[in-house]
Amino acid sequence: MPISHAYPPDTFGDRFDLAKLPLARPGSGYAVQYLGSDTLLDRQHRCFLSVRDPELNALFESFDAAFAAAENWLRQQESSAEEHPLAIVPADFDRELQRHVLIYGVLPTLP
């Protein structure tokens, strides 16, 4: 059962169940992506870090936990979802590369 939030349920994208997504590469957690970038919300430092940053700890166990973290970050910024577009996306941690991997994220169209 979804938890009640201050933002509408689709603020950070449509709710999804990671276990039921038909992905070519399985995700191991939910991540909060700053849209148009390769940055994810770090759980410990509560800031956005690159997926290549060795300090990044971005995987949440549930959609609700990721949603709450995104809400809290926006509150801390005293901002809105329109000013700071965020999305909850499936992600994984590649043990061989020692970095996070966006399974289905939204990256910029230009390099």
mmCIF file of N, CA, C and O in Angstrom:
data_model
loop_
_atom_site.group_PDB
_atom_site.id
_atom_site.type_symbol
_atom_site.label_atom_id
_atom_site.label_comp_id
_atom_site.label_asym_id
_atom_site.label_seq_id
_atom_site.Cartn_x
_atom_site.Cartn_y
_atom_site.Cartn_z
ATOM 1 N N MET A 1 0.834 -1.179 0.000
ATOM 2 C CA MET A 1 0.000 0.000 0.000
ATOM 3 C C MET A 1 0.884 1.249 0.000
ATOM 4 O O MET A 1 1.740 1.387 0.858
ATOM 5 N N PRO A 2 0.721 2.156 -0.967
ATOM 6 C CA PRO A 2 1.544 3.366 -1.025
ATOM 7 C C PRO A 2 1.352 4.251 0.205
ATOM 8 O O PRO A 2 0.271 4.338 0.760
ATOM 9 N N ILE A 3 2.407 4.907 0.594
ATOM 10 C CA ILE A 3 2.380 5.843 1.711
ATOM 11 C C ILE A 3 1.882 7.190 1.195
ATOM 12 O O ILE A 3 2.156 7.573 0.064
ATOM 13 N N SER A 4 1.161 7.944 2.032
ATOM 14 C CA SER A 4 0.673 9.262 1.649
ATOM 15 C C SER A 4 1.837 10.256 1.630
ATOM 16 O O SER A 4 2.649 10.298 2.545
ATOM 17 N N HIS A 5 1.896 11.052 0.562
ATOM 18 C CA HIS A 5 2.969 12.022 0.394
ATOM 19 C C HIS A 5 2.393 13.413 0.193
ATOM 20 O O HIS A 5 1.234 13.583 -0.169
ATOM 21 N N ALA A 6 3.254 14.427 0.374
ATOM 22 C CA ALA A 6 2.846 15.810 0.159
ATOM 23 C C ALA A 6 2.719 16.126 -1.331
ATOM 24 O O ALA A 6 1.977 17.012 -1.709
ATOM 25 N N TYR A 7 3.459 15.423 -2.172
ATOM 26 C CA TYR A 7 3.411 15.623 -3.620
ATOM 27 C C TYR A 7 2.483 14.588 -4.251
ATOM 28 O O TYR A 7 2.301 13.499 -3.712
ATOM 29 N N PRO A 8 1.916 14.914 -5.422
ATOM 30 C CA PRO A 8 1.059 13.932 -6.111
ATOM 31 C C PRO A 8 1.843 12.640 -6.414
ATOM 32 O O PRO A 8 3.059 12.675 -6.589
ATOM 33 N N PRO A 9 1.146 11.512 -6.495
ATOM 34 C CA PRO A 9 1.816 10.215 -6.673
ATOM 35 C C PRO A 9 2.669 10.089 -7.934
ATOM 36 O O PRO A 9 3.585 9.283 -7.975
ATOM 37 N N ASP A 10 2.393 10.900 -8.963
ATOM 38 C CA ASP A 10 3.167 10.782 -10.204
ATOM 39 C C ASP A 10 4.217 11.886 -10.355
ATOM 40 O O ASP A 10 4.778 12.082 -11.435
ATOM 41 N N THR A 11 4.526 12.596 -9.280
ATOM 42 C CA THR A 11 5.490 13.700 -9.325
ATOM 43 C C THR A 11 6.839 13.248 -9.870
ATOM 44 O O THR A 11 7.473 13.962 -10.635
ATOM 45 N N PHE A 12 7.290 12.063 -9.484
ATOM 46 C CA PHE A 12 8.615 11.577 -9.868
ATOM 47 C C PHE A 12 8.503 10.405 -10.840
ATOM 48 O O PHE A 12 9.367 9.538 -10.896
ATOM 49 N N GLY A 13 7.430 10.379 -11.620
ATOM 50 C CA GLY A 13 7.190 9.307 -12.583
ATOM 51 C C GLY A 13 6.139 8.344 -12.066
ATOM 52 O O GLY A 13 5.692 8.426 -10.926
ATOM 53 N N ASP A 14 5.748 7.452 -12.934
ATOM 54 C CA ASP A 14 4.745 6.452 -12.563
ATOM 55 C C ASP A 14 5.323 5.432 -11.599
ATOM 56 O O ASP A 14 6.470 5.000 -11.748
ATOM 57 N N ARG A 15 4.512 5.053 -10.621
ATOM 58 C CA ARG A 15 4.905 4.020 -9.655
ATOM 59 C C ARG A 15 5.169 2.717 -10.408
ATOM 60 O O ARG A 15 4.445 2.365 -11.335
ATOM 61 N N PHE A 16 6.218 2.021 -10.027
ATOM 62 C CA PHE A 16 6.515 0.727 -10.649
ATOM 63 C C PHE A 16 7.042 -0.240 -9.592
ATOM 64 O O PHE A 16 7.562 0.173 -8.560
ATOM 65 N N ASP A 17 6.875 -1.515 -9.904
ATOM 66 C CA ASP A 17 7.390 -2.593 -9.058
ATOM 67 C C ASP A 17 8.617 -3.138 -9.767
ATOM 68 O O ASP A 17 8.516 -3.729 -10.854
ATOM 69 N N LEU A 18 9.770 -2.942 -9.189
ATOM 70 C CA LEU A 18 11.037 -3.335 -9.792
ATOM 71 C C LEU A 18 11.054 -4.811 -10.186
ATOM 72 O O LEU A 18 11.552 -5.168 -11.256
ATOM 73 N N ALA A 19 10.461 -5.645 -9.361
ATOM 74 C CA ALA A 19 10.458 -7.090 -9.621
ATOM 75 C C ALA A 19 9.622 -7.460 -10.843
ATOM 76 O O ALA A 19 9.829 -8.521 -11.441
ATOM 77 N N LYS A 20 8.703 -6.596 -11.225
ATOM 78 C CA LYS A 20 7.810 -6.913 -12.342
ATOM 79 C C LYS A 20 8.174 -6.210 -13.643
ATOM 80 O O LYS A 20 7.516 -6.433 -14.655
ATOM 81 N N LEU A 21 9.210 -5.370 -13.630
ATOM 82 C CA LEU A 21 9.591 -4.669 -14.858
ATOM 83 C C LEU A 21 10.305 -5.619 -15.816
ATOM 84 O O LEU A 21 11.219 -6.345 -15.411
ATOM 85 N N PRO A 22 9.931 -5.608 -17.099
ATOM 86 C CA PRO A 22 10.625 -6.444 -18.083
ATOM 87 C C PRO A 22 11.896 -5.737 -18.573
ATOM 88 O O PRO A 22 11.905 -5.078 -19.608
ATOM 89 N N LEU A 23 12.968 -5.842 -17.816
ATOM 90 C CA LEU A 23 14.218 -5.161 -18.135
ATOM 91 C C LEU A 23 15.248 -6.133 -18.691
ATOM 92 O O LEU A 23 15.338 -7.281 -18.240
ATOM 93 N N ALA A 24 16.054 -5.685 -19.651
ATOM 94 C CA ALA A 24 17.121 -6.523 -20.209
ATOM 95 C C ALA A 24 18.179 -6.812 -19.139
ATOM 96 O O ALA A 24 18.768 -7.885 -19.117
ATOM 97 N N ARG A 25 18.402 -5.851 -18.270
ATOM 98 C CA ARG A 25 19.339 -6.002 -17.153
ATOM 99 C C ARG A 25 18.543 -5.745 -15.885
ATOM 100 O O ARG A 25 17.936 -4.687 -15.748
ATOM 101 N N PRO A 26 18.525 -6.679 -14.958
ATOM 102 C CA PRO A 26 17.702 -6.478 -13.759
ATOM 103 C C PRO A 26 18.229 -5.349 -12.874
ATOM 104 O O PRO A 26 19.427 -5.150 -12.741
ATOM 105 N N GLY A 27 17.314 -4.608 -12.299
ATOM 106 C CA GLY A 27 17.677 -3.573 -11.345
ATOM 107 C C GLY A 27 17.714 -4.156 -9.947
ATOM 108 O O GLY A 27 16.993 -5.110 -9.647
ATOM 109 N N SER A 28 18.542 -3.582 -9.091
ATOM 110 C CA SER A 28 18.615 -4.080 -7.711
ATOM 111 C C SER A 28 18.069 -3.057 -6.720
ATOM 112 O O SER A 28 18.085 -3.294 -5.528
ATOM 113 N N GLY A 29 17.596 -1.916 -7.235
ATOM 114 C CA GLY A 29 17.028 -0.917 -6.352
ATOM 115 C C GLY A 29 16.406 0.229 -7.119
ATOM 116 O O GLY A 29 16.499 0.308 -8.346
ATOM 117 N N TYR A 30 15.781 1.104 -6.370
ATOM 118 C CA TYR A 30 15.160 2.317 -6.911
ATOM 119 C C TYR A 30 16.126 3.467 -6.660
ATOM 120 O O TYR A 30 16.710 3.560 -5.580
ATOM 121 N N ALA A 31 16.286 4.348 -7.645
ATOM 122 C CA ALA A 31 17.172 5.498 -7.486
ATOM 123 C C ALA A 31 16.415 6.765 -7.875
ATOM 124 O O ALA A 31 15.477 6.723 -8.668
ATOM 125 N N VAL A 32 16.852 7.891 -7.314
ATOM 126 C CA VAL A 32 16.281 9.189 -7.667
ATOM 127 C C VAL A 32 17.287 9.874 -8.585
ATOM 128 O O VAL A 32 18.403 10.191 -8.168
ATOM 129 N N GLN A 33 16.886 10.067 -9.832
ATOM 130 C CA GLN A 33 17.749 10.693 -10.831
ATOM 131 C C GLN A 33 17.360 12.157 -11.001
ATOM 132 O O GLN A 33 16.179 12.498 -11.015
ATOM 133 N N TYR A 34 18.380 13.011 -11.128
ATOM 134 C CA TYR A 34 18.142 14.396 -11.537
ATOM 135 C C TYR A 34 18.061 14.331 -13.050
ATOM 136 O O TYR A 34 19.033 14.007 -13.719
ATOM 137 N N LEU A 35 16.877 14.587 -13.594
ATOM 138 C CA LEU A 35 16.646 14.376 -15.018
ATOM 139 C C LEU A 35 17.614 15.166 -15.883
ATOM 140 O O LEU A 35 17.968 16.301 -15.567
ATOM 141 N N GLY A 36 18.012 14.537 -16.989
ATOM 142 C CA GLY A 36 18.932 15.161 -17.922
ATOM 143 C C GLY A 36 20.384 15.065 -17.487
ATOM 144 O O GLY A 36 21.249 15.688 -18.079
ATOM 145 N N SER A 37 20.660 14.282 -16.454
ATOM 146 C CA SER A 37 22.032 14.132 -15.967
ATOM 147 C C SER A 37 22.291 12.670 -15.612
ATOM 148 O O SER A 37 21.391 11.845 -15.606
ATOM 149 N N ASP A 38 23.546 12.384 -15.303
ATOM 150 C CA ASP A 38 23.884 11.034 -14.837
ATOM 151 C C ASP A 38 24.058 11.030 -13.322
ATOM 152 O O ASP A 38 24.813 10.249 -12.772
ATOM 153 N N THR A 39 23.340 11.933 -12.642
ATOM 154 C CA THR A 39 23.470 12.020 -11.188
ATOM 155 C C THR A 39 22.283 11.390 -10.483
ATOM 156 O O THR A 39 21.146 11.450 -10.954
ATOM 157 N N LEU A 40 22.592 10.767 -9.350
ATOM 158 C CA LEU A 40 21.592 10.116 -8.514
ATOM 159 C C LEU A 40 21.693 10.679 -7.102
ATOM 160 O O LEU A 40 22.768 11.086 -6.656
ATOM 161 N N LEU A 41 20.579 10.662 -6.400
ATOM 162 C CA LEU A 41 20.535 11.154 -5.023
ATOM 163 C C LEU A 41 21.234 10.159 -4.102
ATOM 164 O O LEU A 41 20.871 8.982 -4.031
ATOM 165 N N ASP A 42 22.264 10.645 -3.434
ATOM 166 C CA ASP A 42 23.009 9.813 -2.496
ATOM 167 C C ASP A 42 22.230 9.712 -1.190
ATOM 168 O O ASP A 42 21.785 10.731 -0.640
ATOM 169 N N ARG A 43 22.067 8.502 -0.709
ATOM 170 C CA ARG A 43 21.273 8.270 0.503
ATOM 171 C C ARG A 43 21.934 8.845 1.742
ATOM 172 O O ARG A 43 21.263 9.345 2.639
ATOM 173 N N GLN A 44 23.235 8.771 1.817
ATOM 174 C CA GLN A 44 23.929 9.207 3.020
ATOM 175 C C GLN A 44 24.146 10.719 3.056
ATOM 176 O O GLN A 44 23.862 11.371 4.059
ATOM 177 N N HIS A 45 24.645 11.281 1.967
ATOM 178 C CA HIS A 45 24.969 12.708 1.937
ATOM 179 C C HIS A 45 23.789 13.591 1.527
ATOM 180 O O HIS A 45 23.867 14.808 1.624
ATOM 181 N N ARG A 46 22.734 12.976 1.018
ATOM 182 C CA ARG A 46 21.517 13.682 0.603
ATOM 183 C C ARG A 46 21.802 14.777 -0.425
ATOM 184 O O ARG A 46 21.293 15.900 -0.342
ATOM 185 N N CYS A 47 22.672 14.428 -1.387
ATOM 186 C CA CYS A 47 22.965 15.319 -2.499
ATOM 187 C C CYS A 47 23.107 14.461 -3.750
ATOM 188 O O CYS A 47 23.171 13.235 -3.657
ATOM 189 N N PHE A 48 23.137 15.100 -4.905
ATOM 190 C CA PHE A 48 23.251 14.354 -6.151
ATOM 191 C C PHE A 48 24.715 14.169 -6.519
ATOM 192 O O PHE A 48 25.494 15.131 -6.505
ATOM 193 N N LEU A 49 25.073 12.923 -6.818
ATOM 194 C CA LEU A 49 26.434 12.573 -7.213
ATOM 195 C C LEU A 49 26.386 11.810 -8.533
ATOM 196 O O LEU A 49 25.400 11.132 -8.828
ATOM 197 N N SER A 50 27.467 11.875 -9.281
ATOM 198 C CA SER A 50 27.563 11.149 -10.543
ATOM 199 C C SER A 50 27.543 9.635 -10.290
ATOM 200 O O SER A 50 28.043 9.164 -9.258
ATOM 201 N N VAL A 51 27.001 8.897 -11.245
ATOM 202 C CA VAL A 51 26.992 7.438 -11.104
ATOM 203 C C VAL A 51 28.420 6.890 -11.018
ATOM 204 O O VAL A 51 28.629 5.776 -10.533
ATOM 205 N N ARG A 52 29.397 7.653 -11.465
ATOM 206 C CA ARG A 52 30.800 7.230 -11.431
ATOM 207 C C ARG A 52 31.500 7.539 -10.099
ATOM 208 O O ARG A 52 32.624 7.128 -9.871
ATOM 209 N N ASP A 53 30.836 8.285 -9.238
ATOM 210 C CA ASP A 53 31.439 8.688 -7.968
ATOM 211 C C ASP A 53 31.526 7.484 -7.032
ATOM 212 O O ASP A 53 30.503 6.852 -6.733
ATOM 213 N N PRO A 54 32.714 7.150 -6.541
ATOM 214 C CA PRO A 54 32.853 5.983 -5.660
ATOM 215 C C PRO A 54 32.148 6.134 -4.315
ATOM 216 O O PRO A 54 31.890 5.144 -3.636
ATOM 217 N N GLU A 55 31.804 7.361 -3.930
ATOM 218 C CA GLU A 55 31.097 7.611 -2.673
ATOM 219 C C GLU A 55 29.591 7.399 -2.782
ATOM 220 O O GLU A 55 28.906 7.333 -1.770
ATOM 221 N N LEU A 56 29.076 7.305 -4.001
ATOM 222 C CA LEU A 56 27.630 7.234 -4.221
ATOM 223 C C LEU A 56 27.014 5.975 -3.605
ATOM 224 O O LEU A 56 27.507 4.872 -3.790
ATOM 225 N N ASN A 57 25.937 6.186 -2.869
ATOM 226 C CA ASN A 57 25.126 5.112 -2.296
ATOM 227 C C ASN A 57 23.681 5.487 -2.617
ATOM 228 O O ASN A 57 23.036 6.194 -1.853
ATOM 229 N N ALA A 58 23.182 5.032 -3.774
ATOM 230 C CA ALA A 58 21.936 5.581 -4.311
ATOM 231 C C ALA A 58 20.745 4.634 -4.352
ATOM 232 O O ALA A 58 19.665 5.051 -4.739
ATOM 233 N N LEU A 59 20.906 3.389 -3.978
ATOM 234 C CA LEU A 59 19.818 2.434 -4.159
ATOM 235 C C LEU A 59 18.897 2.375 -2.940
ATOM 236 O O LEU A 59 19.339 2.121 -1.815
ATOM 237 N N PHE A 60 17.615 2.614 -3.214
ATOM 238 C CA PHE A 60 16.580 2.518 -2.181
ATOM 239 C C PHE A 60 15.869 1.179 -2.348
ATOM 240 O O PHE A 60 15.738 0.671 -3.463
ATOM 241 N N GLU A 61 15.390 0.627 -1.250
ATOM 242 C CA GLU A 61 14.740 -0.686 -1.279
ATOM 243 C C GLU A 61 13.329 -0.648 -1.829
ATOM 244 O O GLU A 61 12.825 -1.677 -2.275
ATOM 245 N N SER A 62 12.694 0.520 -1.785
ATOM 246 C CA SER A 62 11.311 0.593 -2.250
ATOM 247 C C SER A 62 11.063 1.906 -2.990
ATOM 248 O O SER A 62 11.804 2.883 -2.827
ATOM 249 N N PHE A 63 9.995 1.901 -3.780
ATOM 250 C CA PHE A 63 9.579 3.116 -4.474
ATOM 251 C C PHE A 63 9.236 4.192 -3.450
ATOM 252 O O PHE A 63 9.614 5.349 -3.610
ATOM 253 N N ASP A 64 8.547 3.803 -2.385
ATOM 254 C CA ASP A 64 8.146 4.764 -1.352
ATOM 255 C C ASP A 64 9.346 5.401 -0.662
ATOM 256 O O ASP A 64 9.328 6.601 -0.369
ATOM 257 N N ALA A 65 10.385 4.637 -0.403
ATOM 258 C CA ALA A 65 11.586 5.196 0.226
ATOM 259 C C ALA A 65 12.260 6.188 -0.710
ATOM 260 O O ALA A 65 12.714 7.259 -0.279
ATOM 261 N N ALA A 66 12.320 5.877 -2.001
ATOM 262 C CA ALA A 66 12.897 6.793 -2.983
ATOM 263 C C ALA A 66 12.040 8.051 -3.104
ATOM 264 O O ALA A 66 12.556 9.167 -3.186
ATOM 265 N N PHE A 67 10.727 7.881 -3.102
ATOM 266 C CA PHE A 67 9.796 9.010 -3.191
ATOM 267 C C PHE A 67 9.996 9.944 -2.000
ATOM 268 O O PHE A 67 10.095 11.167 -2.159
ATOM 269 N N ALA A 68 10.061 9.385 -0.809
ATOM 270 C CA ALA A 68 10.251 10.198 0.398
ATOM 271 C C ALA A 68 11.579 10.951 0.344
ATOM 272 O O ALA A 68 11.652 12.127 0.734
ATOM 273 N N ALA A 69 12.635 10.310 -0.143
ATOM 274 C CA ALA A 69 13.936 10.969 -0.252
ATOM 275 C C ALA A 69 13.883 12.119 -1.254
ATOM 276 O O ALA A 69 14.445 13.193 -1.011
ATOM 277 N N ALA A 70 13.195 11.914 -2.377
ATOM 278 C CA ALA A 70 13.050 12.982 -3.377
ATOM 279 C C ALA A 70 12.262 14.154 -2.795
ATOM 280 O O ALA A 70 12.637 15.314 -2.973
ATOM 281 N N GLU A 71 11.170 13.851 -2.095
ATOM 282 C CA GLU A 71 10.381 14.904 -1.441
ATOM 283 C C GLU A 71 11.236 15.700 -0.448
ATOM 284 O O GLU A 71 11.201 16.923 -0.429
ATOM 285 N N ASN A 72 11.975 14.983 0.366
ATOM 286 C CA ASN A 72 12.811 15.637 1.379
ATOM 287 C C ASN A 72 13.863 16.527 0.727
ATOM 288 O O ASN A 72 14.138 17.624 1.214
ATOM 289 N N TRP A 73 14.460 16.054 -0.368
ATOM 290 C CA TRP A 73 15.473 16.851 -1.051
ATOM 291 C C TRP A 73 14.860 18.146 -1.576
ATOM 292 O O TRP A 73 15.443 19.216 -1.419
ATOM 293 N N LEU A 74 13.674 18.057 -2.185
ATOM 294 C CA LEU A 74 13.008 19.262 -2.686
ATOM 295 C C LEU A 74 12.688 20.231 -1.550
ATOM 296 O O LEU A 74 12.866 21.438 -1.689
ATOM 297 N N ARG A 75 12.242 19.705 -0.416
ATOM 298 C CA ARG A 75 11.956 20.556 0.743
ATOM 299 C C ARG A 75 13.221 21.271 1.218
ATOM 300 O O ARG A 75 13.198 22.452 1.548
ATOM 301 N N GLN A 76 14.326 20.529 1.271
ATOM 302 C CA GLN A 76 15.597 21.125 1.701
ATOM 303 C C GLN A 76 16.041 22.240 0.759
ATOM 304 O O GLN A 76 16.650 23.217 1.189
ATOM 305 N N GLN A 77 15.724 22.083 -0.518
ATOM 306 C CA GLN A 77 16.085 23.096 -1.511
ATOM 307 C C GLN A 77 15.106 24.265 -1.506
ATOM 308 O O GLN A 77 15.341 25.267 -2.182
ATOM 309 N N GLU A 78 14.001 24.094 -0.770
ATOM 310 C CA GLU A 78 12.913 25.065 -0.785
ATOM 311 C C GLU A 78 12.528 25.353 -2.229
ATOM 312 O O GLU A 78 12.461 26.500 -2.680
ATOM 313 N N SER A 79 12.285 24.253 -2.946
ATOM 314 C CA SER A 79 12.059 24.331 -4.384
ATOM 315 C C SER A 79 10.897 23.446 -4.782
ATOM 316 O O SER A 79 10.263 22.807 -3.954
ATOM 317 N N SER A 80 10.660 23.400 -6.091
ATOM 318 C CA SER A 80 9.567 22.589 -6.619
ATOM 319 C C SER A 80 10.090 21.549 -7.601
ATOM 320 O O SER A 80 11.230 21.633 -8.073
ATOM 321 N N ALA A 81 9.239 20.606 -7.930
ATOM 322 C CA ALA A 81 9.588 19.573 -8.904
ATOM 323 C C ALA A 81 9.731 20.170 -10.301
ATOM 324 O O ALA A 81 10.406 19.593 -11.148
ATOM 325 N N GLU A 82 9.121 21.307 -10.550
ATOM 326 C CA GLU A 82 9.265 21.968 -11.847
ATOM 327 C C GLU A 82 10.658 22.592 -11.980
ATOM 328 O O GLU A 82 11.262 22.565 -13.042
ATOM 329 N N GLU A 83 11.164 23.159 -10.888
ATOM 330 C CA GLU A 83 12.502 23.770 -10.908
ATOM 331 C C GLU A 83 13.607 22.729 -10.920
ATOM 332 O O GLU A 83 14.665 22.949 -11.504
ATOM 333 N N HIS A 84 13.370 21.628 -10.240
ATOM 334 C CA HIS A 84 14.350 20.549 -10.132
ATOM 335 C C HIS A 84 13.665 19.245 -10.547
ATOM 336 O O HIS A 84 13.103 18.538 -9.701
ATOM 337 N N PRO A 85 13.699 18.907 -11.834
ATOM 338 C CA PRO A 85 13.007 17.704 -12.294
ATOM 339 C C PRO A 85 13.714 16.416 -11.851
ATOM 340 O O PRO A 85 14.870 16.181 -12.191
ATOM 341 N N LEU A 86 13.003 15.636 -11.068
ATOM 342 C CA LEU A 86 13.533 14.377 -10.540
ATOM 343 C C LEU A 86 12.665 13.227 -11.018
ATOM 344 O O LEU A 86 11.475 13.401 -11.278
ATOM 345 N N ALA A 87 13.258 12.046 -11.107
ATOM 346 C CA ALA A 87 12.496 10.846 -11.460
ATOM 347 C C ALA A 87 13.028 9.666 -10.661
ATOM 348 O O ALA A 87 14.225 9.581 -10.381
ATOM 349 N N ILE A 88 12.129 8.772 -10.315
ATOM 350 C CA ILE A 88 12.527 7.523 -9.673
ATOM 351 C C ILE A 88 12.718 6.512 -10.788
ATOM 352 O O ILE A 88 11.821 6.300 -11.616
ATOM 353 N N VAL A 89 13.912 5.920 -10.831
ATOM 354 C CA VAL A 89 14.283 5.019 -11.924
ATOM 355 C C VAL A 89 14.874 3.722 -11.366
ATOM 356 O O VAL A 89 15.416 3.703 -10.259
ATOM 357 N N PRO A 90 14.780 2.631 -12.135
ATOM 358 C CA PRO A 90 15.463 1.408 -11.717
ATOM 359 C C PRO A 90 16.963 1.553 -11.930
ATOM 360 O O PRO A 90 17.402 2.146 -12.919
ATOM 361 N N ALA A 91 17.740 1.039 -10.997
ATOM 362 C CA ALA A 91 19.195 1.128 -11.086
ATOM 363 C C ALA A 91 19.813 -0.135 -10.493
ATOM 364 O O ALA A 91 19.126 -0.955 -9.878
ATOM 365 N N ASP A 92 21.112 -0.252 -10.699
ATOM 366 C CA ASP A 92 21.853 -1.406 -10.205
ATOM 367 C C ASP A 92 23.234 -0.929 -9.777
ATOM 368 O O ASP A 92 23.658 0.166 -10.131
ATOM 369 N N PHE A 93 23.923 -1.757 -9.014
ATOM 370 C CA PHE A 93 25.320 -1.498 -8.691
ATOM 371 C C PHE A 93 26.137 -2.603 -9.336
ATOM 372 O O PHE A 93 25.953 -3.778 -9.020
ATOM 373 N N ASP A 94 27.001 -2.218 -10.268
ATOM 374 C CA ASP A 94 27.850 -3.179 -10.975
ATOM 375 C C ASP A 94 29.084 -3.432 -10.126
ATOM 376 O O ASP A 94 29.916 -2.545 -9.950
ATOM 377 N N ARG A 95 29.195 -4.631 -9.586
ATOM 378 C CA ARG A 95 30.302 -4.956 -8.680
ATOM 379 C C ARG A 95 31.649 -4.985 -9.413
ATOM 380 O O ARG A 95 32.670 -4.639 -8.830
ATOM 381 N N GLU A 96 31.630 -5.393 -10.676
ATOM 382 C CA GLU A 96 32.877 -5.433 -11.442
ATOM 383 C C GLU A 96 33.403 -4.021 -11.725
ATOM 384 O O GLU A 96 34.578 -3.741 -11.553
ATOM 385 N N LEU A 97 32.520 -3.135 -12.156
ATOM 386 C CA LEU A 97 32.912 -1.753 -12.440
ATOM 387 C C LEU A 97 32.959 -0.888 -11.184
ATOM 388 O O LEU A 97 33.487 0.218 -11.212
ATOM 389 N N GLN A 98 32.370 -1.385 -10.101
ATOM 390 C CA GLN A 98 32.299 -0.655 -8.830
ATOM 391 C C GLN A 98 31.629 0.710 -9.000
ATOM 392 O O GLN A 98 32.136 1.741 -8.554
ATOM 393 N N ARG A 99 30.453 0.686 -9.672
ATOM 394 C CA ARG A 99 29.695 1.917 -9.849
ATOM 395 C C ARG A 99 28.235 1.595 -10.101
ATOM 396 O O ARG A 99 27.871 0.486 -10.465
ATOM 397 N N HIS A 100 27.408 2.616 -9.912
ATOM 398 C CA HIS A 100 25.979 2.481 -10.178
ATOM 399 C C HIS A 100 25.727 2.519 -11.675
ATOM 400 O O HIS A 100 26.495 3.128 -12.433
ATOM 401 N N VAL A 101 24.652 1.881 -12.077
ATOM 402 C CA VAL A 101 24.260 1.837 -13.484
ATOM 403 C C VAL A 101 22.788 2.208 -13.569
ATOM 404 O O VAL A 101 21.957 1.636 -12.864
ATOM 405 N N LEU A 102 22.486 3.195 -14.409
ATOM 406 C CA LEU A 102 21.090 3.532 -14.684
ATOM 407 C C LEU A 102 20.537 2.467 -15.611
ATOM 408 O O LEU A 102 21.056 2.263 -16.705
ATOM 409 N N ILE A 103 19.510 1.767 -15.177
ATOM 410 C CA ILE A 103 18.908 0.735 -16.016
ATOM 411 C C ILE A 103 17.965 1.372 -17.018
ATOM 412 O O ILE A 103 17.921 1.033 -18.184
ATOM 413 N N TYR A 104 17.208 2.327 -16.556
ATOM 414 C CA TYR A 104 16.263 3.018 -17.416
ATOM 415 C C TYR A 104 16.159 4.444 -16.908
ATOM 416 O O TYR A 104 15.270 4.778 -16.154
ATOM 417 N N GLY A 105 17.124 5.269 -17.295
ATOM 418 C CA GLY A 105 17.127 6.649 -16.861
ATOM 419 C C GLY A 105 16.910 7.573 -18.033
ATOM 420 O O GLY A 105 16.793 7.131 -19.176
ATOM 421 N N VAL A 106 16.893 8.857 -17.767
ATOM 422 C CA VAL A 106 16.704 9.851 -18.814
ATOM 423 C C VAL A 106 17.968 10.713 -18.854
ATOM 424 O O VAL A 106 18.237 11.450 -17.909
ATOM 425 N N LEU A 107 18.729 10.581 -19.933
ATOM 426 C CA LEU A 107 19.969 11.326 -20.070
ATOM 427 C C LEU A 107 19.783 12.453 -21.091
ATOM 428 O O LEU A 107 18.864 12.426 -21.905
ATOM 429 N N PRO A 108 20.702 13.434 -21.073
ATOM 430 C CA PRO A 108 20.562 14.532 -22.021
ATOM 431 C C PRO A 108 20.764 14.058 -23.459
ATOM 432 O O PRO A 108 21.452 13.069 -23.715
ATOM 433 N N THR A 109 20.164 14.784 -24.391
ATOM 434 C CA THR A 109 20.305 14.399 -25.799
ATOM 435 C C THR A 109 21.658 14.802 -26.358
ATOM 436 O O THR A 109 22.094 14.250 -27.352
ATOM 437 N N LEU A 110 22.308 15.789 -25.741
ATOM 438 C CA LEU A 110 23.631 16.217 -26.171
ATOM 439 C C LEU A 110 24.678 15.720 -25.193
ATOM 440 O O LEU A 110 24.425 15.670 -24.000
ATOM 441 N N PRO A 111 25.860 15.367 -25.689
ATOM 442 C CA PRO A 111 26.925 14.872 -24.780
ATOM 443 C C PRO A 111 27.427 15.915 -23.819
ATOM 444 O O PRO A 111 27.309 17.063 -23.964
#
